[in-house]
Amino acid sequence: MRFSLKNLNTFGIEAHCQNLIEIKSIAQLKEIVPTLKNTPLVLGGGSNILFTQDVEQDILHNTLKGIQLLEEKDESAFIKVFSGENWHQFVEWSLSKGFYGIENLSLIPGSCGAAPIQNIGAYGVELKDVVDSVEVVDFEEGKTQTFTKTECKFGYRDSIFKNELKSKVFITSINLKLSKNPTLIRSEYGSIKEELLKQGITNPTPIDISKTVIKIRQSKLPDPKNLGNAGSFFKNPVLSLEEFNLIRHHDMPYYPQADGNVKVPAAWLIEKSGWKGYRRGDVGCHYNQALVLVNYGKASGSDILNLARDIQTDIMEKYGITLQPEVNIWP
Ligand code: FAD
Ligand code: NAP
């Protein structure tokens, strides 16, 4: 059998695999693990992966579903969400129940299981802010293990699952502690503030924040249904103060971090270097959002990777900064 992966990755890249297994329950996953001949590739919503060739390994397509309210207190709720649930639908579910803390992460595509892998973040909030623990089944022994928030080693778009545990585990569920206090909102991020002001909202609720984030994202980001992409292709570089002072430019935006480092927006570096809106053949750098590489139709994974490498080389030559991909490049 030969399966097309075109509809299973948001870049819309035509790649194939030999064996695609839908994982519908943890019991089924544990039965399958000992029969696997090689390390499988776990696939959620395919919104953070670039296939540069066909996949020889078995693909485990995650469709584990379910949301459980584990415990409810006066101020908070502990929730287990199985990893095949869609992230944005889960955000909507939590808001409908009066559980808050993830409204700034509205409209991020993909599955709940992939969310801890790069510690998804947007508009001043990261998944780590609400994670209690993450449950996995490991590929070596097929056993369930639980990682506490500390053990997950969350960082900026980073975690243990991108490093030591890469390709070693199947994340089966995430356990979150959400707040029941609707006044604990995060609205300090520039574009949220501006949009709330424009709408005349002075005391926003978590639902207002979610709606605002959705509005901003829809106005700025290409919808993968219309234009293949995987969101930001590169991470924002985080530099030491010494490195930053060496490359500092009078109109370069920057964000000092709590640890003394400085974050520089990769989109600014790419735009300043003239790549925003650039297109060659079916691959390009989006005209509205320079961090997003797009597939205008029939681009291959290698076409996208070649453009990414050209941008990296140019930024290195102009600024001496290495842009690290955020997207998982396969293989
Ligand atoms: P996939 O692409 O299916 O997988 C990503 C990686 O995780 C792969 O290496 C895969 O093998 C592995 N993986 C997936 N599921 C599991 C599992 N259950 N167990 C073990 N390994 C697994 N990201 C942000 O952080 N912030 C944003 O604001 C944001 N905006 C985006 C906007 C757009 C338009 C798009 C297309 C993407 C955006 N992203 C953003 C990136 C992406 O949505 C997230 O990284 C998301 O969490 C990926 O989920 P997924 O299920 O699609 O992962
Ligand atoms: P933006 O508001 O134009 O800002 C550009 C960059 O500057 C962002 O990447 C952000 O870093 C940083 N930034 C802006 N204001 C900041 C502040 N007050 N404090 C710290 N850092 C700040 O960004 P955008 O492209 O429209 O994206 C908005 C948000 O959605 C960002 O958080 C971004 O990460 C997220 N997003 C992520 C993806 C993805 O695929 N990963 C795709 C689209 C949007 P941070 O990225 O660290 O926040």
Short mmCIF file of C-alpha atoms and ligand atoms in Angstrom, two decimals:
data_model
loop_
_atom_site.label_atom_id
_atom_site.label_comp_id
_atom_site.label_asym_id
_atom_site.label_seq_id
_atom_site.Cartn_x
_atom_site.Cartn_y
_atom_site.Cartn_z
CA MET A 1 0.00 0.00 0.00
CA ARG A 2 1.07 3.60 -0.59
CA PHE A 3 -0.61 6.39 1.35
CA SER A 4 -0.53 10.05 0.34
CA LEU A 5 0.36 12.46 3.14
CA LYS A 6 -0.78 15.55 1.20
CA ASN A 7 -3.92 16.05 3.28
CA LEU A 8 -2.13 15.19 6.52
CA ASN A 9 0.35 18.09 6.52
CA THR A 10 -0.63 21.78 6.42
CA PHE A 11 2.17 22.60 3.96
CA GLY A 12 0.19 20.39 1.54
CA ILE A 13 3.38 18.60 0.47
CA GLU A 14 2.90 15.49 -1.66
CA ALA A 15 4.86 12.77 0.14
CA HIS A 16 3.98 9.11 0.70
CA CYS A 17 4.34 6.41 3.30
CA GLN A 18 3.92 2.62 3.21
CA ASN A 19 2.10 2.12 6.48
CA LEU A 20 -0.29 4.53 8.18
CA ILE A 21 -1.86 3.31 11.43
CA GLU A 22 -4.69 5.23 13.12
CA ILE A 23 -4.17 5.19 16.89
CA LYS A 24 -7.63 5.26 18.50
CA SER A 25 -6.93 3.96 22.00
CA ILE A 26 -4.03 3.56 24.41
CA ALA A 27 -4.70 -0.20 24.59
CA GLN A 28 -4.36 -0.44 20.78
CA LEU A 29 -1.16 1.64 20.92
CA LYS A 30 0.34 -0.69 23.54
CA GLU A 31 -0.53 -3.72 21.40
CA ILE A 32 1.09 -2.19 18.32
CA VAL A 33 4.33 -0.92 19.88
CA PRO A 34 6.01 -4.38 20.28
CA THR A 35 5.19 -5.23 16.64
CA LEU A 36 6.90 -2.16 15.16
CA LYS A 37 10.06 -2.96 13.20
CA ASN A 38 11.47 0.53 13.31
CA THR A 39 11.00 3.80 15.21
CA PRO A 40 7.66 5.17 14.02
CA LEU A 41 6.75 8.75 13.18
CA VAL A 42 3.87 10.11 15.24
CA LEU A 43 1.66 12.49 13.31
CA GLY A 44 -0.95 14.82 14.81
CA GLY A 45 -2.39 17.64 12.71
CA GLY A 46 0.73 17.90 10.54
CA SER A 47 0.95 21.66 11.17
CA ASN A 48 4.56 21.71 12.32
CA ILE A 49 6.27 19.27 9.97
CA LEU A 50 7.96 19.50 6.57
CA PHE A 51 8.24 16.28 4.57
CA THR A 52 11.31 16.53 2.34
CA GLN A 53 10.97 12.91 1.15
CA ASP A 54 8.72 9.86 1.42
CA VAL A 55 8.48 8.29 4.88
CA GLU A 56 9.76 4.72 5.16
CA GLN A 57 8.91 4.33 8.83
CA ASP A 58 5.42 3.40 10.02
CA ILE A 59 3.31 6.48 10.70
CA LEU A 60 1.13 6.46 13.82
CA HIS A 61 -1.66 8.93 13.14
CA ASN A 62 -2.98 10.16 16.46
CA THR A 63 -6.76 10.10 16.94
CA LEU A 64 -6.90 9.52 20.72
CA LYS A 65 -9.97 11.44 21.91
CA GLY A 66 -11.46 12.51 25.22
CA ILE A 67 -11.54 15.29 27.78
CA GLN A 68 -11.89 14.52 31.50
CA LEU A 69 -12.47 16.91 34.38
CA LEU A 70 -10.23 15.33 37.03
CA GLU A 71 -10.82 17.73 39.90
CA GLU A 72 -12.57 21.03 40.42
CA LYS A 73 -11.72 23.47 43.20
CA ASP A 74 -13.01 26.97 44.01
CA GLU A 75 -10.29 28.68 41.95
CA SER A 76 -9.08 26.03 39.50
CA ALA A 77 -9.84 22.90 37.50
CA PHE A 78 -7.57 19.97 36.65
CA ILE A 79 -8.29 18.59 33.19
CA LYS A 80 -6.93 15.62 31.27
CA VAL A 81 -7.12 16.00 27.51
CA PHE A 82 -6.21 13.10 25.25
CA SER A 83 -3.58 13.91 22.70
CA GLY A 84 -5.60 13.47 19.49
CA GLU A 85 -8.06 16.21 20.43
CA ASN A 86 -7.81 19.34 18.28
CA TRP A 87 -6.10 22.12 20.25
CA HIS A 88 -8.35 25.03 19.22
CA GLN A 89 -11.53 23.00 19.85
CA PHE A 90 -10.17 22.26 23.30
CA VAL A 91 -9.57 26.00 23.92
CA GLU A 92 -13.21 26.63 22.94
CA TRP A 93 -14.41 23.81 25.22
CA SER A 94 -12.45 25.22 28.17
CA LEU A 95 -13.90 28.72 27.65
CA SER A 96 -17.43 27.30 27.40
CA LYS A 97 -16.94 25.60 30.80
CA GLY A 98 -15.49 28.73 32.46
CA PHE A 99 -11.92 27.38 32.64
CA TYR A 100 -9.31 29.97 31.68
CA GLY A 101 -5.63 30.44 30.94
CA ILE A 102 -5.30 29.26 27.33
CA GLU A 103 -7.43 31.90 25.55
CA ASN A 104 -4.27 33.63 24.21
CA LEU A 105 -3.44 30.32 22.49
CA SER A 106 -6.69 30.38 20.45
CA LEU A 107 -6.61 29.25 16.82
CA ILE A 108 -3.23 27.48 16.99
CA PRO A 109 -3.66 24.51 14.65
CA GLY A 110 -2.81 20.93 15.51
CA SER A 111 -3.37 18.37 18.21
CA CYS A 112 -3.22 18.69 21.99
CA GLY A 113 -0.48 16.02 22.07
CA ALA A 114 1.91 18.11 20.00
CA ALA A 115 1.33 21.21 22.16
CA PRO A 116 3.93 20.33 24.84
CA ILE A 117 6.55 19.31 22.24
CA GLN A 118 7.46 22.86 21.30
CA ASN A 119 5.68 24.37 24.32
CA ILE A 120 3.29 26.22 22.01
CA GLY A 121 3.19 29.92 22.63
CA ALA A 122 1.49 33.06 21.41
CA TYR A 123 0.59 36.53 22.65
CA GLY A 124 2.53 36.27 25.89
CA VAL A 125 1.31 32.81 27.00
CA GLU A 126 2.97 29.41 26.68
CA LEU A 127 1.56 25.95 27.28
CA LYS A 128 3.95 25.52 30.23
CA ASP A 129 1.96 28.19 32.12
CA VAL A 130 -0.90 25.70 32.54
CA VAL A 131 0.71 22.24 32.32
CA ASP A 132 0.56 19.97 35.34
CA SER A 133 1.95 16.80 33.70
CA VAL A 134 2.28 14.95 30.39
CA GLU A 135 1.61 11.23 29.90
CA VAL A 136 3.37 9.13 27.28
CA VAL A 137 3.79 5.55 26.09
CA ASP A 138 7.43 4.82 25.34
CA PHE A 139 8.45 2.94 22.20
CA GLU A 140 11.09 0.79 23.87
CA GLU A 141 8.89 -1.00 26.40
CA GLY A 142 5.38 0.19 25.55
CA LYS A 143 4.86 1.46 29.11
CA THR A 144 2.98 4.51 30.37
CA GLN A 145 5.12 7.18 32.00
CA THR A 146 4.17 10.53 33.51
CA PHE A 147 6.38 13.61 33.25
CA THR A 148 5.83 16.42 35.72
CA LYS A 149 6.00 19.98 34.46
CA THR A 150 9.61 20.28 35.71
CA GLU A 151 10.59 17.00 34.07
CA CYS A 152 9.20 18.30 30.75
CA LYS A 153 12.08 20.85 30.72
CA PHE A 154 10.01 23.47 28.95
CA GLY A 155 11.84 26.34 27.26
CA TYR A 156 11.15 28.84 24.49
CA ARG A 157 9.52 26.63 21.80
CA ASP A 158 11.31 23.71 23.41
CA SER A 159 10.91 20.74 25.77
CA ILE A 160 12.39 17.34 26.60
CA PHE A 161 10.15 15.90 23.85
CA LYS A 162 12.13 17.83 21.19
CA ASN A 163 15.44 16.69 22.65
CA GLU A 164 16.19 13.62 24.82
CA LEU A 165 12.79 12.04 24.10
CA LYS A 166 12.57 12.93 20.40
CA SER A 167 11.08 9.92 18.51
CA LYS A 168 11.14 7.85 21.73
CA VAL A 169 7.60 8.38 23.03
CA PHE A 170 3.98 8.79 21.98
CA ILE A 171 2.35 11.55 24.02
CA THR A 172 -1.05 10.18 25.02
CA SER A 173 -2.51 12.96 27.17
CA ILE A 174 -1.75 16.27 28.82
CA ASN A 175 -2.97 17.30 32.27
CA LEU A 176 -3.63 20.99 32.72
CA LYS A 177 -4.49 23.24 35.65
CA LEU A 178 -6.83 25.96 34.40
CA SER A 179 -8.09 28.94 36.36
CA LYS A 180 -11.73 29.69 37.16
CA ASN A 181 -10.96 33.37 37.73
CA PRO A 182 -12.10 35.37 34.66
CA THR A 183 -10.14 38.45 35.75
CA LEU A 184 -6.71 36.81 35.42
CA ILE A 185 -6.24 37.77 31.79
CA ARG A 186 -3.07 38.49 29.77
CA SER A 187 -3.67 41.50 27.55
CA GLU A 188 -0.31 43.28 27.67
CA TYR A 189 0.90 42.00 24.28
CA GLY A 190 1.05 44.96 21.85
CA SER A 191 -1.36 43.84 19.16
CA ILE A 192 -3.95 42.60 21.71
CA LYS A 193 -3.88 45.97 23.48
CA GLU A 194 -4.29 47.83 20.17
CA GLU A 195 -7.19 45.67 19.00
CA LEU A 196 -9.04 45.92 22.35
CA LEU A 197 -8.61 49.69 22.27
CA LYS A 198 -9.96 49.81 18.71
CA GLN A 199 -13.04 47.87 19.83
CA GLY A 200 -13.50 50.05 22.92
CA ILE A 201 -13.16 47.08 25.32
CA THR A 202 -11.67 48.30 28.61
CA ASN A 203 -12.37 45.32 30.88
CA PRO A 204 -11.86 42.31 28.63
CA THR A 205 -13.07 38.85 29.60
CA PRO A 206 -11.16 35.70 28.59
CA ILE A 207 -13.72 35.28 25.78
CA ASP A 208 -12.92 38.83 24.54
CA ILE A 209 -9.22 37.90 24.54
CA SER A 210 -9.90 34.72 22.57
CA LYS A 211 -12.05 36.59 20.01
CA THR A 212 -9.38 39.31 19.70
CA VAL A 213 -6.59 36.80 19.16
CA ILE A 214 -8.70 35.02 16.53
CA LYS A 215 -9.37 38.31 14.76
CA ILE A 216 -5.69 39.33 14.70
CA ARG A 217 -4.56 35.89 13.55
CA GLN A 218 -7.16 35.71 10.78
CA SER A 219 -6.09 39.14 9.50
CA LYS A 220 -2.38 38.33 9.50
CA LEU A 221 -1.77 34.64 8.97
CA PRO A 222 -2.49 32.58 5.87
CA ASP A 223 -5.06 29.84 6.47
CA PRO A 224 -3.43 26.51 5.52
CA LYS A 225 -6.75 25.50 3.90
CA ASN A 226 -6.10 28.19 1.27
CA LEU A 227 -2.29 28.42 1.25
CA GLY A 228 0.02 25.65 2.47
CA ASN A 229 2.18 26.65 5.44
CA ALA A 230 3.27 25.51 8.89
CA GLY A 231 3.16 28.83 10.73
CA SER A 232 6.47 30.40 11.70
CA PHE A 233 9.23 28.51 9.93
CA PHE A 234 11.98 29.89 12.19
CA LYS A 235 12.27 30.58 15.90
CA ASN A 236 13.02 34.09 17.12
CA PRO A 237 16.74 34.14 17.93
CA VAL A 238 17.56 34.64 21.60
CA LEU A 239 20.96 36.32 22.01
CA SER A 240 23.19 37.05 24.94
CA LEU A 241 23.48 40.78 25.72
CA GLU A 242 27.05 40.77 24.31
CA GLU A 243 25.91 39.14 21.04
CA PHE A 244 22.99 41.54 20.81
CA ASN A 245 25.17 44.62 21.33
CA LEU A 246 27.41 43.48 18.46
CA ILE A 247 24.57 43.32 15.93
CA ARG A 248 22.26 45.95 17.39
CA HIS A 249 20.71 48.18 14.76
CA HIS A 250 19.03 51.51 15.56
CA ASP A 251 15.55 50.45 14.39
CA MET A 252 15.77 46.76 15.37
CA PRO A 253 12.94 45.76 17.75
CA TYR A 254 14.05 43.60 20.69
CA TYR A 255 12.60 42.03 23.82
CA PRO A 256 14.79 41.65 26.94
CA GLN A 257 14.19 38.27 28.62
CA ALA A 258 14.00 37.56 32.35
CA ASP A 259 17.37 35.72 32.20
CA GLY A 260 19.22 38.73 30.74
CA ASN A 261 19.17 37.48 27.15
CA VAL A 262 17.52 39.42 24.35
CA LYS A 263 14.95 38.11 21.85
CA VAL A 264 15.06 39.57 18.35
CA PRO A 265 12.08 39.05 16.00
CA ALA A 266 13.20 36.80 13.15
CA ALA A 267 10.42 38.30 11.01
CA TRP A 268 12.11 41.72 11.23
CA LEU A 269 15.50 40.30 10.15
CA ILE A 270 13.87 38.49 7.21
CA GLU A 271 11.81 41.50 6.14
CA LYS A 272 14.79 43.89 6.42
CA SER A 273 16.76 41.50 4.23
CA GLY A 274 14.18 41.83 1.47
CA TRP A 275 12.58 38.36 1.61
CA LYS A 276 9.03 39.34 2.64
CA GLY A 277 6.70 38.62 -0.28
CA TYR A 278 9.50 36.89 -2.25
CA ARG A 279 8.33 34.06 -4.51
CA ARG A 280 10.10 31.58 -6.75
CA GLY A 281 8.01 28.97 -8.52
CA ASP A 282 5.53 27.58 -6.02
CA VAL A 283 7.43 28.49 -2.88
CA GLY A 284 7.59 31.84 -1.13
CA CYS A 285 7.91 33.98 1.94
CA HIS A 286 4.43 35.27 2.84
CA TYR A 287 3.68 38.91 1.91
CA ASN A 288 2.01 39.63 5.28
CA GLN A 289 4.15 37.60 7.65
CA ALA A 290 7.82 37.11 6.74
CA LEU A 291 8.31 34.21 9.17
CA VAL A 292 5.84 32.05 7.28
CA LEU A 293 7.07 30.11 4.25
CA VAL A 294 4.30 29.07 1.90
CA ASN A 295 3.49 26.48 -0.73
CA TYR A 296 1.58 28.16 -3.58
CA GLY A 297 0.57 24.79 -5.01
CA LYS A 298 2.99 22.17 -6.12
CA ALA A 299 6.15 23.00 -4.12
CA SER A 300 8.09 20.00 -2.87
CA GLY A 301 9.49 19.75 0.64
CA SER A 302 12.98 20.28 -0.81
CA ASP A 303 11.85 23.49 -2.56
CA ILE A 304 10.72 24.86 0.81
CA LEU A 305 13.86 23.65 2.56
CA ASN A 306 16.07 25.27 -0.12
CA LEU A 307 14.33 28.63 0.35
CA ALA A 308 14.70 28.28 4.14
CA ARG A 309 18.44 27.61 3.70
CA ASP A 310 18.87 30.62 1.39
CA ILE A 311 17.19 32.84 3.98
CA GLN A 312 19.37 31.38 6.76
CA THR A 313 22.55 32.01 4.73
CA ASP A 314 21.51 35.58 3.96
CA ILE A 315 20.66 36.40 7.59
CA MET A 316 23.97 34.89 8.70
CA GLU A 317 25.86 37.03 6.16
CA LYS A 318 23.98 40.23 7.00
CA TYR A 319 23.61 39.91 10.79
CA GLY A 320 25.83 37.01 11.90
CA ILE A 321 22.75 35.31 13.38
CA THR A 322 21.84 31.64 12.89
CA LEU A 323 18.11 31.27 12.35
CA GLN A 324 16.94 27.94 13.80
CA PRO A 325 13.96 26.22 12.18
CA GLU A 326 10.94 25.83 14.40
CA VAL A 327 9.26 23.41 11.99
CA ASN A 328 10.24 19.73 12.30
CA ILE A 329 12.05 18.79 9.10
CA TRP A 330 11.56 15.18 8.06
CA PRO A 331 13.84 13.20 8.00
P1 FAD B 1 2.48 17.67 13.94
O1 FAD B 1 2.90 18.60 12.86
O2 FAD B 1 1.61 16.54 13.58
O3 FAD B 1 3.80 17.12 14.66
C1 FAD B 1 4.82 17.99 15.05
C2 FAD B 1 5.96 17.17 15.66
O4 FAD B 1 5.54 16.56 16.88
C3 FAD B 1 6.41 16.00 14.78
O5 FAD B 1 7.80 15.84 14.97
C4 FAD B 1 5.64 14.81 15.33
O6 FAD B 1 6.33 13.59 15.10
C5 FAD B 1 5.57 15.14 16.80
N1 FAD B 1 4.32 14.67 17.45
C6 FAD B 1 3.06 15.08 17.15
N2 FAD B 1 2.19 14.51 18.00
C7 FAD B 1 2.90 13.73 18.84
C8 FAD B 1 2.55 12.88 19.94
N3 FAD B 1 1.28 12.70 20.33
N4 FAD B 1 3.55 12.21 20.57
C9 FAD B 1 4.85 12.35 20.17
N5 FAD B 1 5.23 13.13 19.15
C10 FAD B 1 4.27 13.81 18.48
N6 FAD B 1 2.87 27.12 17.07
C11 FAD B 1 3.01 27.89 18.19
O7 FAD B 1 3.73 27.50 19.14
N7 FAD B 1 2.38 29.10 18.29
C12 FAD B 1 1.59 29.58 17.32
O8 FAD B 1 1.02 30.65 17.46
C13 FAD B 1 1.43 28.80 16.12
N8 FAD B 1 0.69 29.27 15.09
C14 FAD B 1 0.58 28.52 13.95
C15 FAD B 1 -0.19 29.04 12.91
C16 FAD B 1 -0.34 28.32 11.73
C17 FAD B 1 -1.17 28.88 10.61
C18 FAD B 1 0.27 27.04 11.61
C19 FAD B 1 0.08 26.23 10.36
C20 FAD B 1 1.05 26.53 12.64
C21 FAD B 1 1.21 27.27 13.83
N9 FAD B 1 1.98 26.81 14.90
C22 FAD B 1 2.11 27.55 16.05
C23 FAD B 1 2.69 25.52 14.80
C24 FAD B 1 1.81 24.28 15.16
O9 FAD B 1 0.46 24.56 15.01
C25 FAD B 1 2.08 23.77 16.57
O10 FAD B 1 3.43 23.46 16.75
C26 FAD B 1 1.23 22.52 16.90
O11 FAD B 1 1.38 22.19 18.26
C27 FAD B 1 1.59 21.31 16.04
O12 FAD B 1 0.60 20.33 16.25
P2 FAD B 1 0.38 19.13 15.23
O13 FAD B 1 -0.54 18.15 15.89
O14 FAD B 1 -0.05 19.63 13.92
O15 FAD B 1 1.85 18.51 15.14
P1 NAP B 2 4.17 40.25 16.34
O1 NAP B 2 3.10 40.72 17.27
O2 NAP B 2 4.28 40.90 15.00
O3 NAP B 2 5.59 40.30 17.06
C1 NAP B 2 6.76 39.85 16.39
C2 NAP B 2 7.61 39.04 17.35
O4 NAP B 2 8.01 39.88 18.42
C3 NAP B 2 6.84 37.91 17.93
O5 NAP B 2 7.31 36.73 17.36
C4 NAP B 2 7.05 37.98 19.44
O6 NAP B 2 7.77 36.92 19.98
C5 NAP B 2 7.82 39.26 19.67
N1 NAP B 2 7.00 40.12 20.54
C6 NAP B 2 6.07 41.02 20.17
N2 NAP B 2 5.56 41.66 21.26
C7 NAP B 2 6.18 41.12 22.33
C8 NAP B 2 6.10 41.36 23.72
N3 NAP B 2 5.26 42.25 24.23
N4 NAP B 2 6.88 40.63 24.53
C9 NAP B 2 7.72 39.71 24.04
N5 NAP B 2 7.84 39.43 22.72
C10 NAP B 2 7.09 40.13 21.88
O7 NAP B 2 4.01 38.67 16.14
P2 NAP B 2 3.08 37.84 15.17
O8 NAP B 2 3.92 37.23 14.14
O9 NAP B 2 1.86 38.59 14.77
O10 NAP B 2 2.61 36.67 16.13
C11 NAP B 2 1.81 36.94 17.25
C12 NAP B 2 1.99 35.83 18.26
O11 NAP B 2 1.56 34.59 17.71
C13 NAP B 2 3.46 35.63 18.67
O12 NAP B 2 3.48 35.28 20.03
C14 NAP B 2 3.89 34.46 17.84
O13 NAP B 2 4.88 33.66 18.47
C15 NAP B 2 2.61 33.66 17.67
N6 NAP B 2 2.62 32.95 16.39
C16 NAP B 2 3.37 31.84 16.30
C17 NAP B 2 3.40 31.11 15.12
C18 NAP B 2 4.17 29.82 15.05
O14 NAP B 2 4.01 29.09 14.10
N7 NAP B 2 4.99 29.53 16.00
C19 NAP B 2 2.68 31.54 14.02
C20 NAP B 2 1.97 32.72 14.14
C21 NAP B 2 1.93 33.43 15.32
P3 NAP B 2 7.09 35.51 20.42
O15 NAP B 2 6.93 34.76 19.16
O16 NAP B 2 8.11 34.93 21.32
O17 NAP B 2 5.79 35.80 21.11
#
